[in-house]
PDB file of C-alpha atoms in Angstrom:
ATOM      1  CA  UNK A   1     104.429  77.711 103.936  1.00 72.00           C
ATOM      2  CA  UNK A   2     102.500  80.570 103.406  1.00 79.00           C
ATOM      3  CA  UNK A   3      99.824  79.672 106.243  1.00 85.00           C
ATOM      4  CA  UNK A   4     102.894  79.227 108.704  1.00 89.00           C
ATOM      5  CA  UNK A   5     102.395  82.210 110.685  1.00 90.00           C
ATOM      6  CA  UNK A   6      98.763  82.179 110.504  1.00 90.00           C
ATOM      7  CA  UNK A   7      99.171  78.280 112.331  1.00 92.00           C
ATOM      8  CA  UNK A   8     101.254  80.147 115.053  1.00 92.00           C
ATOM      9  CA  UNK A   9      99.277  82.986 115.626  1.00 92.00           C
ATOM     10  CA  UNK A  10      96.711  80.122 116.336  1.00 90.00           C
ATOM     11  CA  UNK A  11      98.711  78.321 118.756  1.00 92.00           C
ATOM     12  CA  UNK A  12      99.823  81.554 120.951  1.00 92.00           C
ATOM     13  CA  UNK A  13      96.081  82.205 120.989  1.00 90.00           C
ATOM     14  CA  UNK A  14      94.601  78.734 121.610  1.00 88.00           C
ATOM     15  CA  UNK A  15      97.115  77.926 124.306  1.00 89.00           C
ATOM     16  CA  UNK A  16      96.856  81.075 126.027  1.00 88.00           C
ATOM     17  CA  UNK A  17     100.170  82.386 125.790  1.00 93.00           C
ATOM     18  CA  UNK A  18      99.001  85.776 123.765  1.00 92.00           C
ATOM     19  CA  UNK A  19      95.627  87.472 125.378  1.00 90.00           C
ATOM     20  CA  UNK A  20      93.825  90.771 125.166  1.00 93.00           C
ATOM     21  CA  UNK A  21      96.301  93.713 125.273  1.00 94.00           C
ATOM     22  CA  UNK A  22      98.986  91.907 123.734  1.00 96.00           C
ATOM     23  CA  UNK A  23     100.992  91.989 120.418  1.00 96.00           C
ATOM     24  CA  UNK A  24     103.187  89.871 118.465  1.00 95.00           C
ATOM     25  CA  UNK A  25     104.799  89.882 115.095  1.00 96.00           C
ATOM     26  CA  UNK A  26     104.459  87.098 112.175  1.00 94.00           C
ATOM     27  CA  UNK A  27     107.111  86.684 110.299  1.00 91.00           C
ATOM     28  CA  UNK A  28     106.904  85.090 106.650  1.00 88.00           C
ATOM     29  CA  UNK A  29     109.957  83.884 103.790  1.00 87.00           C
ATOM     30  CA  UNK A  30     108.529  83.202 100.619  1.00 83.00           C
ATOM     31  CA  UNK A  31     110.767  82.118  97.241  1.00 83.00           C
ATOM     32  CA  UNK A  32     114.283  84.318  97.031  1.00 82.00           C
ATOM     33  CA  UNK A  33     114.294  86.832  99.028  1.00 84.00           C
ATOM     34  CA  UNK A  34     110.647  87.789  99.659  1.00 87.00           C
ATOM     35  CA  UNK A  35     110.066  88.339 103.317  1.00 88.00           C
ATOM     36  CA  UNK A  36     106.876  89.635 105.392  1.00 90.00           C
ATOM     37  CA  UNK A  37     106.001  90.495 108.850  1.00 92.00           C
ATOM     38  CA  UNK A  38     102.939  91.990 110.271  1.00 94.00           C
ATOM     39  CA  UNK A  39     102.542  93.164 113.788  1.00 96.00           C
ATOM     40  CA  UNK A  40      99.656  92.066 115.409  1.00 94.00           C
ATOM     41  CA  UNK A  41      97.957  93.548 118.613  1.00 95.00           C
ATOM     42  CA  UNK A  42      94.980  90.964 120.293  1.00 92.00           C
ATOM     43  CA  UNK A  43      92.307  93.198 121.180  1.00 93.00           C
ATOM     44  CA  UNK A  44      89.889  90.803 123.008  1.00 89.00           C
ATOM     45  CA  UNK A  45      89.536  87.114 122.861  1.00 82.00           C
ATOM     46  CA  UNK A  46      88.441  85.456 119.446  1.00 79.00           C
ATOM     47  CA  UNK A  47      85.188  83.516 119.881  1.00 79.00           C
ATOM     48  CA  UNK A  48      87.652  80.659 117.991  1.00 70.00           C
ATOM     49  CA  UNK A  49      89.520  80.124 121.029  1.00 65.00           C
ATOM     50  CA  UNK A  50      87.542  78.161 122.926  1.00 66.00           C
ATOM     51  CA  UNK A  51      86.869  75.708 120.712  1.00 60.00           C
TER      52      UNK A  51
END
């Protein structure tokens, strides 16, 4: 679904395996042939993380 890479982003983050200075890329497939990526680069630790 659309929220898919959002829900990974979340787990890298939560579980600790992405931390300040490092970057990743989502990847998204939508209907037909609609694809997506963004490439993201963690900057400091999101206050969500320890949560």
């Amino acid at each position: 679904g659309a929220g898919d890479p959002f829900a990974g982003l979340d787990h890298l983050v939560t579980s600790g395996a992405l931390g300040p200075g490092d970057t990743c890329m989502l990847f998204g497939v939508g209907a037909g042939f609609s694809w997506s990526c963004a490439v993201v680069e963690i900057l400091n630790a999101p206050s969500w993380r320890d949560r």
